[in-house]
Tab-separated table of C-alpha atoms and ligand atoms in Angstrom:
chain	number	residue	atom	x	y	z
A	246	MET	CA	-23.552	13.386	-7.999
A	247	LYS	CA	-22.687	10.450	-5.776
A	248	ILE	CA	-19.106	10.302	-4.526
A	249	LEU	CA	-17.245	7.399	-2.947
A	250	VAL	CA	-14.337	8.030	-0.579
A	251	ILE	CA	-12.246	4.983	0.329
A	252	GLY	CA	-10.643	4.856	3.759
A	253	ALA	CA	-11.407	5.301	7.447
A	254	GLY	CA	-9.151	7.999	8.845
A	255	GLY	CA	-9.149	11.717	9.528
A	256	ARG	CA	-8.000	12.388	5.993
A	257	GLU	CA	-11.029	10.554	4.608
A	258	HIS	CA	-13.402	12.367	6.956
A	259	ALA	CA	-11.960	15.667	5.702
A	260	LEU	CA	-12.299	14.574	2.046
A	261	ALA	CA	-15.920	13.523	2.601
A	262	TRP	CA	-16.647	16.738	4.538
A	263	LYS	CA	-15.299	18.859	1.705
A	264	PHE	CA	-17.302	16.936	-0.919
A	265	ALA	CA	-20.445	17.188	1.214
A	266	GLN	CA	-20.297	20.994	1.010
A	267	SER	CA	-20.836	20.877	-2.755
A	268	ARG	CA	-24.299	21.838	-3.974
A	269	ARG	CA	-23.968	19.093	-6.557
A	270	ILE	CA	-23.725	16.290	-3.996
A	271	GLN	CA	-26.464	13.706	-3.516
A	272	VAL	CA	-24.548	11.571	-1.048
A	273	VAL	CA	-20.943	10.893	-0.077
A	274	TYR	CA	-20.338	7.207	0.593
A	275	VAL	CA	-17.344	6.408	2.768
A	276	ALA	CA	-15.911	2.889	2.788
A	277	PRO	CA	-15.624	1.917	5.555
A	278	GLY	CA	-15.630	5.371	7.209
A	279	ASN	CA	-15.610	6.149	10.944
A	280	GLY	CA	-17.796	7.628	13.675
A	281	GLY	CA	-17.507	11.123	12.215
A	282	THR	CA	-18.701	10.122	8.756
A	283	ALA	CA	-21.433	7.985	10.373
A	284	SER	CA	-22.782	10.986	12.276
A	285	ASP	CA	-23.043	13.313	9.263
A	286	SER	CA	-26.398	13.091	7.462
A	287	ARG	CA	-24.765	13.964	4.113
A	288	MET	CA	-22.536	10.884	4.341
A	289	GLU	CA	-23.158	7.168	4.492
A	290	ASN	CA	-20.679	4.551	5.651
A	291	ILE	CA	-20.544	1.312	3.723
A	292	ASP	CA	-18.892	-1.718	5.208
A	293	ILE	CA	-16.929	-2.891	2.191
A	294	THR	CA	-13.160	-2.998	1.870
A	295	ASP	CA	-12.229	-5.465	-0.872
A	296	PRO	CA	-11.615	-3.737	-4.234
A	297	GLU	CA	-13.774	-6.119	-6.302
A	298	SER	CA	-16.875	-5.490	-4.164
A	299	LEU	CA	-16.139	-1.753	-4.034
A	300	ALA	CA	-16.094	-1.603	-7.840
A	301	GLU	CA	-19.386	-3.540	-7.966
A	302	PHE	CA	-20.869	-1.114	-5.465
A	303	ALA	CA	-19.660	1.860	-7.514
A	304	LEU	CA	-21.237	0.428	-10.675
A	305	LYS	CA	-24.526	-0.419	-8.971
A	306	GLU	CA	-24.832	2.957	-7.238
A	307	ASN	CA	-23.719	4.913	-10.280
A	308	ILE	CA	-20.904	6.616	-8.384
A	309	GLY	CA	-19.634	9.660	-10.312
A	310	ILE	CA	-16.124	9.779	-8.862
A	311	THR	CA	-14.201	7.632	-6.376
A	312	VAL	CA	-11.312	9.072	-4.362
A	313	VAL	CA	-8.870	6.849	-2.491
A	314	GLY	CA	-7.381	8.045	0.810
A	315	PRO	CA	-4.748	5.531	1.933
A	316	GLU	CA	-1.767	4.036	0.125
A	317	ALA	CA	-2.516	0.325	0.610
A	318	PRO	CA	-5.459	0.005	-1.834
A	319	LEU	CA	-3.568	2.158	-4.339
A	320	SER	CA	-0.493	-0.032	-4.266
A	321	ASN	CA	-2.778	-3.075	-4.586
A	322	GLY	CA	-4.113	-1.664	-7.859
A	323	ILE	CA	-7.599	-0.385	-7.014
A	324	VAL	CA	-7.303	2.376	-9.641
A	325	ASP	CA	-6.512	-0.197	-12.346
A	326	ASP	CA	-9.497	-2.324	-11.226
A	327	PHE	CA	-11.946	0.594	-11.294
A	328	ARG	CA	-10.722	1.928	-14.631
A	329	ALA	CA	-11.008	-1.537	-16.195
A	330	LYS	CA	-14.720	-1.349	-15.368
A	331	GLY	CA	-15.048	2.148	-16.846
A	332	LEU	CA	-15.334	3.817	-13.426
A	333	LYS	CA	-13.886	7.263	-12.710
A	334	ILE	CA	-11.390	7.183	-9.862
A	335	PHE	CA	-8.732	9.644	-8.723
A	336	GLY	CA	-5.452	8.052	-7.727
A	337	PRO	CA	-2.312	6.502	-9.207
A	338	THR	CA	-2.233	3.109	-10.905
A	339	LYS	CA	-0.514	0.213	-9.153
A	340	LYS	CA	2.661	0.851	-11.156
A	341	ALA	CA	2.663	4.574	-10.401
A	342	ALA	CA	1.998	3.926	-6.700
A	343	GLN	CA	5.457	2.314	-6.501
A	344	LEU	CA	6.700	5.839	-5.987
A	345	GLU	CA	5.509	5.378	-2.402
A	346	ALA	CA	5.339	1.586	-2.110
A	347	SER	CA	9.012	1.019	-2.904
A	348	LYS	CA	11.643	3.361	-1.508
A	349	SER	CA	14.290	1.839	-3.811
A	350	PHE	CA	12.030	2.457	-6.838
A	351	ALA	CA	11.537	6.055	-5.706
A	352	LYS	CA	15.227	6.633	-5.067
A	353	SER	CA	16.399	5.283	-8.423
A	354	PHE	CA	13.592	7.228	-10.115
A	355	MET	CA	14.847	10.430	-8.467
A	356	VAL	CA	18.453	9.764	-9.411
A	357	ARG	CA	17.430	8.942	-13.011
A	358	HIS	CA	15.503	12.193	-13.391
A	359	GLY	CA	17.850	14.485	-11.490
A	360	ILE	CA	15.466	15.173	-8.603
A	361	PRO	CA	17.375	16.355	-5.511
A	362	THR	CA	17.325	13.821	-2.676
A	363	ALA	CA	19.681	12.374	-0.051
A	364	ALA	CA	22.572	10.258	-1.363
A	365	HIS	CA	21.754	6.574	-0.854
A	366	GLU	CA	22.579	2.896	-1.372
A	367	THR	CA	20.172	-0.048	-1.514
A	368	PHE	CA	20.924	-3.367	0.227
A	369	THR	CA	19.432	-6.852	0.479
A	370	ASP	CA	22.523	-8.294	2.157
A	371	ALA	CA	22.945	-7.493	5.853
A	372	THR	CA	26.740	-7.881	5.869
A	373	ARG	CA	27.127	-5.375	3.053
A	374	ALA	CA	24.714	-2.983	4.777
A	375	HIS	CA	26.736	-3.197	8.026
A	376	GLN	CA	29.983	-2.574	6.131
A	377	TYR	CA	28.458	0.494	4.473
A	378	ILE	CA	27.304	1.890	7.816
A	379	THR	CA	30.770	1.409	9.336
A	380	LYS	CA	32.371	3.083	6.329
A	381	LYS	CA	29.980	6.062	6.278
A	382	GLY	CA	29.542	6.701	10.014
A	383	GLY	CA	26.454	8.267	11.633
A	384	PRO	CA	24.061	9.929	11.446
A	385	LEU	CA	22.327	7.857	8.754
A	386	VAL	CA	18.744	7.019	7.870
A	387	VAL	CA	17.710	3.384	7.402
A	388	LYS	CA	14.478	2.753	5.486
A	389	ALA	CA	12.579	-0.467	4.860
A	390	ASP	CA	11.894	-0.614	1.122
A	391	GLY	CA	8.184	-1.426	1.292
A	392	LEU	CA	5.110	-0.043	3.035
A	393	ALA	CA	5.456	-0.346	6.806
A	394	ALA	CA	2.672	1.945	8.046
A	395	GLY	CA	5.050	4.797	8.819
A	396	LYS	CA	7.272	2.627	11.012
A	397	GLY	CA	9.859	1.604	8.440
A	398	VAL	CA	12.163	4.613	8.804
A	399	VAL	CA	14.872	4.830	11.444
A	400	VAL	CA	16.703	8.106	11.791
A	401	ALA	CA	19.910	6.765	13.353
A	402	MET	CA	22.031	9.407	15.024
A	403	THR	CA	24.752	6.824	15.740
A	404	THR	CA	26.150	3.888	13.767
A	405	ASP	CA	24.965	1.568	16.579
A	406	GLU	CA	21.359	2.581	15.944
A	407	ALA	CA	21.838	2.118	12.205
A	408	HIS	CA	23.313	-1.380	12.727
A	409	THR	CA	20.364	-2.281	14.953
A	410	ALA	CA	17.896	-1.037	12.331
A	411	VAL	CA	19.539	-3.185	9.660
A	412	ASP	CA	19.355	-6.206	11.973
A	413	THR	CA	15.678	-5.547	12.664
A	414	MET	CA	14.804	-5.217	8.994
A	415	LEU	CA	17.161	-7.536	7.092
A	416	THR	CA	18.201	-10.111	9.672
A	417	HIS	CA	15.115	-10.461	11.892
A	418	ASN	CA	12.634	-9.575	9.152
A	419	ARG	CA	10.458	-7.519	11.485
A	420	PHE	CA	8.683	-5.831	8.596
A	421	GLY	CA	8.286	-9.027	6.551
A	422	ASN	CA	8.684	-8.469	2.806
A	423	ALA	CA	8.628	-4.712	3.247
A	424	GLY	CA	12.022	-4.960	4.973
A	425	ASN	CA	13.738	-7.508	2.689
A	426	ARG	CA	15.461	-4.628	1.055
A	427	VAL	CA	16.665	-1.478	2.787
A	428	VAL	CA	17.706	1.938	1.625
A	429	ILE	CA	20.421	3.605	3.685
A	430	GLU	CA	20.717	7.303	3.084
A	431	GLU	CA	22.495	10.432	4.097
A	432	TYR	CA	20.941	12.314	7.025
A	433	LEU	CA	19.555	15.658	5.906
A	434	GLU	CA	19.184	18.630	8.204
A	435	GLY	CA	16.640	21.381	7.844
A	436	GLU	CA	12.930	22.037	8.102
A	437	GLU	CA	10.349	19.605	6.726
A	438	VAL	CA	7.522	20.670	4.456
A	439	SER	CA	4.652	18.697	2.944
A	440	PHE	CA	4.092	19.742	-0.653
A	441	ILE	CA	0.994	18.122	-2.102
A	442	VAL	CA	-0.252	18.508	-5.663
A	443	MET	CA	-3.014	17.053	-7.806
A	444	VAL	CA	-1.912	15.485	-11.090
A	445	ASP	CA	-4.137	14.451	-13.997
A	446	GLY	CA	-1.457	12.727	-16.076
A	447	LYS	CA	0.073	15.943	-17.383
A	448	ASN	CA	-1.201	19.009	-15.512
A	449	VAL	CA	-0.075	19.809	-11.979
A	450	LEU	CA	-2.262	21.719	-9.521
A	451	PRO	CA	-0.535	22.527	-6.211
A	452	LEU	CA	-2.618	22.488	-3.043
A	453	ALA	CA	-1.853	24.823	-0.165
A	454	THR	CA	1.421	24.005	1.601
A	455	SER	CA	1.552	22.454	5.060
A	456	GLN	CA	3.807	21.206	7.825
A	457	ASP	CA	3.353	18.013	9.804
A	458	HIS	CA	4.690	17.086	13.272
A	459	LYS	CA	5.893	13.493	13.006
A	460	ARG	CA	7.278	12.881	16.495
A	461	LEU	CA	4.978	11.769	19.295
A	462	ASN	CA	6.048	14.251	21.950
A	463	ASP	CA	6.551	17.980	22.393
A	464	ASN	CA	9.792	19.512	21.074
A	465	ASP	CA	9.921	16.835	18.366
A	466	GLN	CA	10.913	14.113	20.832
A	467	GLY	CA	9.893	10.461	20.967
A	468	PRO	CA	9.101	7.977	18.203
A	469	ASN	CA	7.930	8.820	14.689
A	470	THR	CA	4.165	8.594	14.207
A	471	GLY	CA	1.778	9.008	11.299
A	472	GLY	CA	1.588	12.669	12.332
A	473	MET	CA	0.496	14.418	15.543
A	474	GLY	CA	-0.618	17.704	14.055
A	475	ALA	CA	-0.278	19.908	11.007
A	476	TYR	CA	-0.933	23.402	9.831
A	477	SER	CA	-1.390	25.191	6.554
A	478	PRO	CA	0.094	27.230	4.982
A	479	ALA	CA	3.774	26.591	5.693
A	480	ARG	CA	5.218	30.087	5.831
A	481	ILE	CA	8.713	28.807	5.099
A	482	VAL	CA	7.529	28.168	1.529
A	483	THR	CA	7.945	31.638	0.055
A	484	PRO	CA	6.753	32.247	-3.518
A	485	THR	CA	10.361	31.815	-4.686
A	486	LEU	CA	10.750	28.496	-2.892
A	487	HIS	CA	7.322	27.404	-4.184
A	488	SER	CA	8.422	27.896	-7.804
A	489	ARG	CA	11.718	26.202	-7.085
A	490	ILE	CA	9.968	23.121	-5.652
A	491	LEU	CA	7.754	22.915	-8.731
A	492	ARG	CA	10.704	23.432	-11.078
A	493	GLU	CA	13.230	21.147	-9.396
A	494	ILE	CA	11.039	18.423	-7.873
A	495	ILE	CA	7.372	18.223	-8.842
A	496	ASN	CA	7.524	18.944	-12.573
A	497	PRO	CA	10.516	16.643	-13.185
A	498	ALA	CA	8.722	13.904	-11.190
A	499	VAL	CA	5.513	14.148	-13.227
A	500	ALA	CA	7.432	14.437	-16.518
A	501	GLY	CA	9.727	11.586	-15.437
A	502	MET	CA	6.830	9.240	-14.740
A	503	ALA	CA	5.316	10.040	-18.153
A	504	LYS	CA	8.695	9.510	-19.820
A	505	ASP	CA	9.092	6.152	-18.058
A	506	GLY	CA	5.717	5.092	-19.492
A	507	ILE	CA	3.888	5.310	-16.145
A	508	PRO	CA	1.843	8.517	-16.379
A	509	TYR	CA	0.952	9.768	-12.908
A	510	THR	CA	-2.589	10.596	-11.850
A	511	GLY	CA	-3.743	11.332	-8.318
A	512	PHE	CA	-2.491	13.277	-5.356
A	513	LEU	CA	1.289	13.438	-5.222
A	514	TYR	CA	2.824	14.303	-1.879
A	515	ALA	CA	6.473	15.276	-1.757
A	516	GLY	CA	7.942	15.174	1.743
A	517	LEU	CA	10.709	17.768	1.540
A	518	MET	CA	13.613	18.869	3.674
A	519	ILE	CA	14.487	22.516	3.202
A	520	GLY	CA	18.166	22.915	4.009
A	521	ALA	CA	19.825	25.896	5.676
A	522	ASP	CA	21.015	26.808	2.170
A	523	GLY	CA	17.348	27.075	1.103
A	524	LYS	CA	17.589	24.076	-1.203
A	525	PRO	CA	14.623	21.677	-1.201
A	526	ARG	CA	15.461	17.968	-1.186
A	527	THR	CA	13.009	15.087	-1.435
A	528	LEU	CA	12.738	12.780	1.582
A	529	GLU	CA	9.947	10.731	0.078
A	530	PHE	CA	7.055	10.677	-2.335
A	531	ASN	CA	3.627	9.579	-1.176
A	532	CYS	CA	0.964	8.737	-3.726
A	533	ARG	CA	-1.897	10.185	-1.644
A	534	MET	CA	-2.740	13.118	0.554
A	535	GLY	CA	-1.155	13.368	3.980
A	536	ASP	CA	-2.866	12.593	7.250
A	537	PRO	CA	-3.186	14.913	9.189
A	538	GLU	CA	-2.142	17.516	6.550
A	539	THR	CA	-5.403	17.013	4.624
A	540	GLN	CA	-7.488	18.241	7.556
A	541	PRO	CA	-6.055	21.800	7.760
A	542	ILE	CA	-5.561	21.995	3.978
A	543	LEU	CA	-9.162	21.137	3.096
A	544	ALA	CA	-10.453	23.312	5.941
A	545	ARG	CA	-9.029	26.227	3.919
A	546	LEU	CA	-10.200	25.199	0.442
A	547	ARG	CA	-12.918	27.474	-0.965
A	548	ASN	CA	-13.670	25.761	-4.284
A	549	ASP	CA	-16.434	23.279	-4.938
A	550	PHE	CA	-14.537	20.008	-4.521
A	551	VAL	CA	-16.743	18.104	-6.975
A	552	ASP	CA	-15.835	20.617	-9.698
A	553	VAL	CA	-12.139	20.260	-8.893
A	554	MET	CA	-12.335	16.462	-8.905
A	555	GLU	CA	-14.175	16.410	-12.240
A	556	HIS	CA	-11.285	18.284	-13.802
A	557	ALA	CA	-8.851	15.946	-12.055
A	558	VAL	CA	-10.357	12.768	-13.534
A	559	GLY	CA	-11.052	14.501	-16.857
A	560	GLY	CA	-7.467	15.639	-17.462
A	561	THR	CA	-8.281	19.364	-17.332
A	562	LEU	CA	-6.683	20.512	-14.079
A	563	ASP	CA	-5.137	23.379	-16.060
A	564	LYS	CA	-8.631	24.935	-16.058
A	565	VAL	CA	-8.817	25.079	-12.249
A	566	GLU	CA	-7.791	27.947	-10.057
A	567	LEU	CA	-7.886	27.071	-6.384
A	568	GLN	CA	-9.107	29.631	-3.858
A	569	TRP	CA	-7.899	29.433	-0.285
A	570	ASP	CA	-9.185	30.858	2.962
A	571	HIS	CA	-6.488	33.396	3.902
A	572	ARG	CA	-6.534	32.179	7.499
A	573	ILE	CA	-4.090	29.724	9.037
A	574	ALA	CA	-5.577	26.314	9.792
A	575	LEU	CA	-3.952	24.317	12.566
A	576	GLY	CA	-4.899	20.721	13.402
A	577	VAL	CA	-4.004	18.946	16.638
A	578	VAL	CA	-4.280	15.154	16.738
A	579	LEU	CA	-5.741	13.543	19.856
A	580	ALA	CA	-4.313	10.037	20.133
A	581	SER	CA	-4.959	6.994	22.295
A	582	GLU	CA	-2.756	5.863	25.144
A	583	GLY	CA	-0.054	3.550	23.789
A	584	TYR	CA	-0.010	5.105	20.296
A	585	PRO	CA	1.920	4.505	18.034
A	586	ASP	CA	3.008	1.028	19.223
A	587	ALA	CA	-0.031	-0.485	20.934
A	588	PRO	CA	-2.968	1.913	21.267
A	589	THR	CA	-5.714	1.044	23.731
A	590	THR	CA	-9.212	1.427	22.304
A	591	GLY	CA	-12.873	1.108	23.267
A	592	HIS	CA	-13.082	4.264	25.386
A	593	VAL	CA	-16.058	6.591	25.389
A	594	ILE	CA	-15.393	10.063	23.918
A	595	SER	CA	-17.231	13.103	25.258
A	596	GLY	CA	-17.268	16.852	24.660
A	597	ILE	CA	-16.647	17.025	20.914
A	598	PRO	CA	-17.641	20.590	20.002
A	599	LYS	CA	-20.048	21.354	17.174
A	600	GLU	CA	-18.539	22.643	13.973
A	601	GLY	CA	-18.149	26.426	13.902
A	602	GLU	CA	-16.751	29.126	11.624
A	603	ASP	CA	-13.313	28.787	13.162
A	604	CYS	CA	-13.206	25.207	14.487
A	605	VAL	CA	-13.907	21.807	13.003
A	606	VAL	CA	-13.204	18.359	14.447
A	607	PHE	CA	-12.349	15.511	12.086
A	608	HIS	CA	-12.712	11.939	13.288
A	609	ALA	CA	-10.164	9.158	12.686
A	610	GLY	CA	-10.212	6.161	15.050
A	611	THR	CA	-13.810	6.508	16.231
A	612	ALA	CA	-17.040	4.545	15.987
A	613	LEU	CA	-20.602	5.642	16.611
A	614	ALA	CA	-23.080	3.373	18.356
A	615	GLN	CA	-26.199	4.325	20.355
A	616	LYS	CA	-25.400	8.009	19.843
A	617	GLN	CA	-22.068	7.513	21.613
A	618	PHE	CA	-18.610	7.911	20.087
A	619	THR	CA	-15.929	5.445	21.168
A	620	THR	CA	-12.240	5.132	20.300
A	621	THR	CA	-11.196	2.458	17.794
A	622	GLY	CA	-7.635	3.359	16.849
A	623	GLY	CA	-4.364	5.140	17.548
A	624	ARG	CA	-5.224	8.540	16.177
A	625	VAL	CA	-8.721	9.425	17.322
A	626	LEU	CA	-9.570	13.021	16.401
A	627	CYS	CA	-7.988	16.002	14.717
A	628	VAL	CA	-9.147	19.360	16.068
A	629	VAL	CA	-8.657	22.162	13.549
A	630	GLY	CA	-8.665	25.846	14.534
A	631	LEU	CA	-8.708	28.623	11.936
A	632	SER	CA	-7.563	32.176	12.501
A	633	ASP	CA	-5.589	35.073	11.050
A	634	THR	CA	-2.580	34.341	13.239
A	635	MET	CA	-0.852	31.132	14.215
A	636	ARG	CA	-1.202	31.935	17.909
A	637	MET	CA	-4.957	32.465	17.607
A	638	ALA	CA	-5.398	29.291	15.545
A	639	GLN	CA	-3.507	27.426	18.296
A	640	LYS	CA	-5.665	29.019	20.984
A	641	ILE	CA	-8.891	28.036	19.237
A	642	ALA	CA	-7.800	24.424	18.689
A	643	TYR	CA	-6.451	23.968	22.237
A	644	GLU	CA	-9.503	25.557	23.847
A	645	ALA	CA	-11.767	23.150	21.970
A	646	ILE	CA	-9.559	20.261	23.120
A	647	ARG	CA	-10.102	21.243	26.767
A	648	GLU	CA	-13.718	20.102	26.447
A	649	ILE	CA	-12.891	16.738	24.842
A	650	ARG	CA	-12.321	13.696	27.032
A	651	PHE	CA	-11.476	10.027	26.657
A	652	ASP	CA	-9.385	7.728	28.818
A	653	GLY	CA	-5.682	7.878	28.020
A	654	MET	CA	-5.998	10.816	25.599
A	655	GLN	CA	-2.585	12.162	24.592
A	656	TYR	CA	-1.624	15.047	22.332
A	657	ARG	CA	1.160	17.471	21.666
A	658	ARG	CA	0.898	20.890	23.305
A	659	ASP	CA	3.193	22.580	20.810
A	660	ILE	CA	1.669	22.106	17.350
A	661	GLY	CA	2.732	25.083	15.249
A	662	TRP	CA	5.699	25.971	17.457
A	663	ARG	CA	8.095	26.566	14.600
A	664	ALA	CA	5.823	29.078	12.926
A	665	ALA	CA	4.545	30.641	16.168
A	666	ARG	CA	8.025	31.493	17.367
A	667	LYS	CA	8.804	33.355	14.150
A	668	PRO	CA	8.017	37.066	14.098
A	669	HIS	CA	5.236	38.615	11.998
A	670	GLN	CA	2.850	35.673	12.340
B	947	LIG	P1	9.899	9.074	5.135
B	947	LIG	O1	8.780	8.104	5.342
B	947	LIG	O2	10.908	8.612	4.163
B	947	LIG	O3	9.438	10.489	4.876
B	947	LIG	O4	10.582	9.223	6.564
B	947	LIG	C1	9.857	9.529	7.720
B	947	LIG	C2	10.514	10.677	8.454
B	947	LIG	O5	11.881	10.370	8.746
B	947	LIG	C3	10.576	11.954	7.648
B	947	LIG	O6	9.391	12.688	7.768
B	947	LIG	C4	11.747	12.662	8.292
B	947	LIG	O7	11.377	13.284	9.507
B	947	LIG	C5	12.678	11.539	8.608
B	947	LIG	N1	13.649	11.347	7.507
B	947	LIG	C6	13.507	10.555	6.432
B	947	LIG	N2	14.580	10.616	5.620
B	947	LIG	C7	15.447	11.460	6.216
B	947	LIG	C8	16.761	11.950	5.880
B	947	LIG	N3	17.403	11.539	4.784
B	947	LIG	N4	17.322	12.815	6.723
B	947	LIG	C9	16.709	13.226	7.854
B	947	LIG	N5	15.482	12.797	8.228
B	947	LIG	C10	14.848	11.934	7.430
B	948	LIG	N1	1.484	12.883	7.766
B	948	LIG	C1	2.394	12.151	7.000
B	948	LIG	C2	1.799	11.284	5.996
B	948	LIG	O1	0.610	11.290	5.737
B	948	LIG	O2	2.549	10.515	5.387
């Protein structure tokens, strides 16, 4: 079978890598792909990004299944376009993708269906938003309603910071339309977990759990980023908590979408905060897999991914039982100088180790030309180590990183710290 993966990041490299391991694969096309997908003989990059031309390509090449990595094409309706042409594609429709594309949609959806989340109010008027902040007091979280590439959330520890965020979004329009409306919500304390499932319209198939590291610097300091590292599984998610998340969050979300006449298909990613009381609350829904969570998750998946995807687009995910490598997979992101605000690019990368049993490097912002990898974006590589213990997985990933070089390379030295400091790991 021919598979098409849409996107260019580490997540898409991991998706293509997992597909390429299937015995049933002829070729995995990646649009537009990166240096990593360019260097793998089982994959082929295609330089197309507009949905119309992608659908034409899929028809012409007789693509069996298309999988979409990032949120932007999903919220622009690529799934609707492909389906209208009779093409098989895994992802949510434009309407269903609102769960990620509009925070106010997601919040009222959660309230309507009794899904636990932070208390909130939605504002389009700056004066009202300021009054609300003054009344409530800090800490508060201010979120631009629309997609803002991970930059639209301000965790304001003081009311001053919250006022500034409202000014940035509503008054100065820094996020354009995405910030014309803001959600202001209660600050939740606890430990974050990424809970990602596959949904075929009615059946839910949970993937392995994971934890991301959103802040740029060690000890969770510095600005929020797309994610600086992740590991799987998240030990905090005990079997009891796992069932509770399905019962209280995932199942009501999937049933709620169906009830609202917008059946959900695709990956569904619930960003959760687990409180000290053990209660899971939803911070956000994403309508895709996480990046970098996908890299450690798929590094542990044992099943043939083409088989799994066939069930996903065929509505038979209830027939699938996923098998996971028992080891812990830990991925460390190597980012460019200046990331996340203004990454510098165009630097030569050297020393990327060959894939081994316990280490695999996924590319994100890289290009390949004349047998040389160069940097093209903020997040450049994700180095995944696999081992029986968290400490060993860390050791493997960080030892591989020692060999890798590019100008201005920055990364966190403490990926996995929460789990590593706990006993019995
Ligand atoms: P979001 O895109 O909504 O997940 O927000 C990005 C990040 O901001 C999350 O991963 C959390 O670290 C943080 N965050 C979002 N909402 C809250 C909240 N209500 N309380 C505390 N932290 C939050
Ligand atoms: N790593 C967080 C995300 O993909 O949204």
